[in-house]
PDB file of C-alpha atoms in Angstrom:
ATOM      1  CA  UNK A   1       1.470  17.531 -15.266  1.00 50.00           C
ATOM      2  CA  UNK A   2       0.859  18.567 -18.797  1.00 53.00           C
ATOM      3  CA  UNK A   3       0.701  16.020 -21.568  1.00 59.00           C
ATOM      4  CA  UNK A   4      -0.029  12.608 -20.372  1.00 62.00           C
ATOM      5  CA  UNK A   5      -0.232   9.259 -22.144  1.00 70.00           C
ATOM      6  CA  UNK A   6      -3.322   6.944 -21.656  1.00 73.00           C
ATOM      7  CA  UNK A   7      -1.506   4.577 -19.391  1.00 74.00           C
ATOM      8  CA  UNK A   8      -0.169   7.476 -17.159  1.00 72.00           C
ATOM      9  CA  UNK A   9      -3.673   8.880 -17.085  1.00 76.00           C
ATOM     10  CA  UNK A  10      -4.982   5.475 -15.981  1.00 79.00           C
ATOM     11  CA  UNK A  11      -2.316   5.317 -13.276  1.00 80.00           C
ATOM     12  CA  UNK A  12      -3.205   8.667 -11.806  1.00 79.00           C
ATOM     13  CA  UNK A  13      -6.856   7.770 -11.892  1.00 81.00           C
ATOM     14  CA  UNK A  14      -6.332   4.512  -9.965  1.00 82.00           C
ATOM     15  CA  UNK A  15      -4.048   6.204  -7.609  1.00 81.00           C
ATOM     16  CA  UNK A  16      -6.896   8.841  -6.925  1.00 81.00           C
ATOM     17  CA  UNK A  17      -9.629   6.263  -6.645  1.00 81.00           C
ATOM     18  CA  UNK A  18      -7.791   4.139  -4.328  1.00 77.00           C
ATOM     19  CA  UNK A  19      -7.076   7.125  -1.991  1.00 75.00           C
ATOM     20  CA  UNK A  20     -10.573   8.478  -2.184  1.00 75.00           C
ATOM     21  CA  UNK A  21     -12.568   8.336   0.829  1.00 71.00           C
ATOM     22  CA  UNK A  22     -16.304   9.425   1.146  1.00 74.00           C
ATOM     23  CA  UNK A  23     -16.377  10.470  -2.620  1.00 75.00           C
ATOM     24  CA  UNK A  24     -14.025  13.549  -2.031  1.00 79.00           C
ATOM     25  CA  UNK A  25     -12.372  13.199  -5.365  1.00 81.00           C
ATOM     26  CA  UNK A  26     -11.187  16.908  -5.769  1.00 83.00           C
ATOM     27  CA  UNK A  27      -9.547  16.828  -2.290  1.00 82.00           C
ATOM     28  CA  UNK A  28      -7.768  13.636  -2.983  1.00 79.00           C
ATOM     29  CA  UNK A  29      -6.648  14.684  -6.453  1.00 82.00           C
ATOM     30  CA  UNK A  30      -5.101  17.910  -4.816  1.00 81.00           C
ATOM     31  CA  UNK A  31      -3.312  15.509  -2.424  1.00 79.00           C
ATOM     32  CA  UNK A  32      -2.057  13.395  -5.271  1.00 79.00           C
ATOM     33  CA  UNK A  33      -0.594  16.263  -7.235  1.00 79.00           C
ATOM     34  CA  UNK A  34       0.973  17.704  -3.963  1.00 78.00           C
ATOM     35  CA  UNK A  35       2.604  14.335  -3.673  1.00 78.00           C
ATOM     36  CA  UNK A  36       3.791  14.422  -7.185  1.00 77.00           C
ATOM     37  CA  UNK A  37       5.068  18.188  -6.633  1.00 76.00           C
ATOM     38  CA  UNK A  38       7.493  17.209  -3.882  1.00 70.00           C
ATOM     39  CA  UNK A  39       9.854  14.941  -5.948  1.00 68.00           C
ATOM     40  CA  UNK A  40       9.389  17.263  -8.879  1.00 63.00           C
ATOM     41  CA  UNK A  41      12.213  19.436  -7.293  1.00 60.00           C
ATOM     42  CA  UNK A  42      14.665  16.659  -7.530  1.00 61.00           C
ATOM     43  CA  UNK A  43      13.322  14.333 -10.395  1.00 60.00           C
ATOM     44  CA  UNK A  44      12.648  15.379 -14.038  1.00 63.00           C
ATOM     45  CA  UNK A  45       9.519  13.372 -14.807  1.00 74.00           C
ATOM     46  CA  UNK A  46       7.414  12.520 -11.889  1.00 78.00           C
ATOM     47  CA  UNK A  47       4.669  10.503 -13.705  1.00 77.00           C
ATOM     48  CA  UNK A  48       7.322   8.370 -15.166  1.00 80.00           C
ATOM     49  CA  UNK A  49       8.939   7.906 -11.709  1.00 83.00           C
ATOM     50  CA  UNK A  50       5.729   6.713 -10.264  1.00 83.00           C
ATOM     51  CA  UNK A  51       5.165   4.311 -13.097  1.00 84.00           C
ATOM     52  CA  UNK A  52       8.672   2.895 -12.685  1.00 87.00           C
ATOM     53  CA  UNK A  53       7.882   2.667  -8.820  1.00 89.00           C
ATOM     54  CA  UNK A  54       4.618   0.610  -9.441  1.00 89.00           C
ATOM     55  CA  UNK A  55       6.561  -1.487 -11.899  1.00 90.00           C
ATOM     56  CA  UNK A  56       9.109  -2.220  -9.186  1.00 92.00           C
ATOM     57  CA  UNK A  57       6.546  -3.402  -6.667  1.00 92.00           C
ATOM     58  CA  UNK A  58       4.308  -5.310  -8.968  1.00 92.00           C
ATOM     59  CA  UNK A  59       4.112  -8.913  -7.919  1.00 91.00           C
ATOM     60  CA  UNK A  60       4.576 -11.651 -10.513  1.00 89.00           C
ATOM     61  CA  UNK A  61       3.026 -14.595  -8.506  1.00 89.00           C
ATOM     62  CA  UNK A  62       0.614 -14.999  -5.643  1.00 87.00           C
ATOM     63  CA  UNK A  63      -0.898 -17.622  -3.465  1.00 86.00           C
ATOM     64  CA  UNK A  64      -4.551 -18.636  -3.222  1.00 84.00           C
ATOM     65  CA  UNK A  65      -5.938 -20.812  -0.415  1.00 83.00           C
ATOM     66  CA  UNK A  66      -7.556 -23.968  -1.844  1.00 80.00           C
ATOM     67  CA  UNK A  67      -9.376 -26.711   0.069  1.00 81.00           C
ATOM     68  CA  UNK A  68      -8.746 -30.200  -1.174  1.00 80.00           C
ATOM     69  CA  UNK A  69      -9.846 -33.249   0.675  1.00 83.00           C
ATOM     70  CA  UNK A  70     -10.371 -31.400   4.021  1.00 84.00           C
ATOM     71  CA  UNK A  71      -7.057 -29.742   3.964  1.00 84.00           C
ATOM     72  CA  UNK A  72      -6.247 -26.152   3.028  1.00 85.00           C
ATOM     73  CA  UNK A  73      -3.162 -25.505   0.801  1.00 81.00           C
ATOM     74  CA  UNK A  74      -1.610 -22.308  -0.226  1.00 81.00           C
ATOM     75  CA  UNK A  75      -1.331 -22.714  -4.072  1.00 84.00           C
ATOM     76  CA  UNK A  76       0.957 -20.355  -6.117  1.00 86.00           C
ATOM     77  CA  UNK A  77      -0.232 -18.814  -9.286  1.00 85.00           C
ATOM     78  CA  UNK A  78       0.567 -16.195 -11.834  1.00 87.00           C
ATOM     79  CA  UNK A  79      -1.073 -12.669 -11.223  1.00 88.00           C
ATOM     80  CA  UNK A  80      -2.967 -10.958 -14.014  1.00 89.00           C
ATOM     81  CA  UNK A  81      -1.491  -7.620 -15.234  1.00 88.00           C
ATOM     82  CA  UNK A  82      -4.426  -5.535 -14.044  1.00 86.00           C
ATOM     83  CA  UNK A  83      -4.172  -7.223 -10.713  1.00 89.00           C
ATOM     84  CA  UNK A  84      -0.451  -6.709 -10.643  1.00 91.00           C
ATOM     85  CA  UNK A  85      -0.928  -2.767 -10.845  1.00 89.00           C
ATOM     86  CA  UNK A  86      -3.835  -2.796  -8.399  1.00 88.00           C
ATOM     87  CA  UNK A  87      -1.771  -4.621  -5.704  1.00 91.00           C
ATOM     88  CA  UNK A  88       1.181  -2.451  -6.220  1.00 91.00           C
ATOM     89  CA  UNK A  89      -0.739   0.720  -5.875  1.00 88.00           C
ATOM     90  CA  UNK A  90      -2.604  -0.704  -2.781  1.00 89.00           C
ATOM     91  CA  UNK A  91       0.751  -1.729  -1.070  1.00 92.00           C
ATOM     92  CA  UNK A  92       2.279   1.666  -1.857  1.00 89.00           C
ATOM     93  CA  UNK A  93      -0.538   3.514  -0.437  1.00 86.00           C
ATOM     94  CA  UNK A  94      -0.803   1.069   2.550  1.00 87.00           C
ATOM     95  CA  UNK A  95       2.861   1.597   3.371  1.00 89.00           C
ATOM     96  CA  UNK A  96       2.430   5.237   3.082  1.00 85.00           C
ATOM     97  CA  UNK A  97      -0.441   5.186   5.632  1.00 84.00           C
ATOM     98  CA  UNK A  98       1.396   3.009   7.856  1.00 85.00           C
ATOM     99  CA  UNK A  99       4.552   5.289   7.741  1.00 81.00           C
ATOM    100  CA  UNK A 100       2.162   8.183   8.459  1.00 79.00           C
ATOM    101  CA  UNK A 101       0.796   6.613  11.537  1.00 77.00           C
ATOM    102  CA  UNK A 102       4.205   5.630  12.898  1.00 70.00           C
ATOM    103  CA  UNK A 103       6.030   8.924  12.228  1.00 70.00           C
ATOM    104  CA  UNK A 104       2.983  11.368  12.526  1.00 75.00           C
ATOM    105  CA  UNK A 105       3.980  13.367   9.374  1.00 77.00           C
ATOM    106  CA  UNK A 106       1.763  14.556   6.441  1.00 78.00           C
ATOM    107  CA  UNK A 107       0.257  12.134   4.016  1.00 77.00           C
ATOM    108  CA  UNK A 108       1.894  13.780   0.960  1.00 78.00           C
ATOM    109  CA  UNK A 109       5.448  13.440   2.472  1.00 81.00           C
ATOM    110  CA  UNK A 110       4.859   9.794   3.368  1.00 82.00           C
ATOM    111  CA  UNK A 111       3.521   9.062  -0.060  1.00 83.00           C
ATOM    112  CA  UNK A 112       6.350  10.854  -1.600  1.00 82.00           C
ATOM    113  CA  UNK A 113       8.933   8.921   0.492  1.00 85.00           C
ATOM    114  CA  UNK A 114       7.235   5.565  -0.178  1.00 86.00           C
ATOM    115  CA  UNK A 115       7.076   6.244  -3.963  1.00 86.00           C
ATOM    116  CA  UNK A 116      10.755   7.197  -4.011  1.00 86.00           C
ATOM    117  CA  UNK A 117      11.618   4.044  -1.958  1.00 89.00           C
ATOM    118  CA  UNK A 118       9.509   1.838  -4.379  1.00 90.00           C
ATOM    119  CA  UNK A 119      11.541   3.439  -7.316  1.00 89.00           C
ATOM    120  CA  UNK A 120      14.777   2.447  -5.603  1.00 89.00           C
ATOM    121  CA  UNK A 121      13.560  -0.989  -4.909  1.00 90.00           C
ATOM    122  CA  UNK A 122      13.396  -0.752  -1.203  1.00 89.00           C
ATOM    123  CA  UNK A 123      10.809   0.293   1.488  1.00 88.00           C
ATOM    124  CA  UNK A 124       7.740  -1.362   2.932  1.00 90.00           C
ATOM    125  CA  UNK A 125       5.928  -2.170  -0.051  1.00 91.00           C
ATOM    126  CA  UNK A 126       8.893  -3.751  -1.817  1.00 91.00           C
ATOM    127  CA  UNK A 127       9.393  -5.893   1.309  1.00 91.00           C
ATOM    128  CA  UNK A 128       5.758  -6.956   1.119  1.00 91.00           C
ATOM    129  CA  UNK A 129       6.439  -8.089  -2.463  1.00 91.00           C
ATOM    130  CA  UNK A 130       9.471 -10.106  -1.576  1.00 91.00           C
ATOM    131  CA  UNK A 131       7.585 -11.652   1.359  1.00 92.00           C
ATOM    132  CA  UNK A 132       4.926 -12.778  -1.221  1.00 91.00           C
ATOM    133  CA  UNK A 133       7.358 -14.223  -3.687  1.00 89.00           C
ATOM    134  CA  UNK A 134       9.172 -16.060  -0.867  1.00 90.00           C
ATOM    135  CA  UNK A 135       5.888 -17.518   0.240  1.00 89.00           C
ATOM    136  CA  UNK A 136       5.020 -18.631  -3.496  1.00 88.00           C
ATOM    137  CA  UNK A 137       8.422 -20.323  -3.857  1.00 86.00           C
ATOM    138  CA  UNK A 138       8.073 -22.101  -0.413  1.00 86.00           C
ATOM    139  CA  UNK A 139       4.656 -23.473  -1.582  1.00 84.00           C
ATOM    140  CA  UNK A 140       5.557 -24.388  -5.252  1.00 81.00           C
ATOM    141  CA  UNK A 141       5.118 -28.114  -4.327  1.00 82.00           C
ATOM    142  CA  UNK A 142       1.469 -27.357  -4.195  1.00 80.00           C
ATOM    143  CA  UNK A 143       1.163 -26.042  -7.693  1.00 79.00           C
ATOM    144  CA  UNK A 144      -0.386 -29.332  -8.788  1.00 76.00           C
ATOM    145  CA  UNK A 145      -3.565 -28.131  -6.881  1.00 77.00           C
ATOM    146  CA  UNK A 146      -3.832 -25.199  -9.430  1.00 72.00           C
ATOM    147  CA  UNK A 147      -6.866 -26.859 -11.146  1.00 71.00           C
ATOM    148  CA  UNK A 148      -9.028 -26.536  -7.948  1.00 66.00           C
ATOM    149  CA  UNK A 149      -8.680 -22.764  -7.909  1.00 65.00           C
ATOM    150  CA  UNK A 150     -11.841 -21.113  -9.032  1.00 62.00           C
TER     151      UNK A 150
END
């Protein structure tokens, strides 16, 4: 993986921390690097590919539930940049876990396939992003309740 920039190091660190269970960082780091090793045979810069995949999955807007006068509304709003990256990584990993359960294959292979799908703007995580954007466009008439969001 060699020479990495600050943003790329942060991306790998977030990926490891999201996947880590019971504090087994070394084991998870090995899984992440095995995941990166799979597309390294076909793609030139795997870390750049992962960054582009996360950029393709980042949501621009999201909805928050707001109670106004006894009624609950889904109010659309803009997502902060850090939260965009967090949601994208969470969705990619969640899609990989979902794919692993349904097809019963290794987590490295599922993660690799989901990252490649995200890079090509398709897959489960991309569908989740499109559903969220559709929900925000449907509920844009409630944007006037944005001031009640805490």
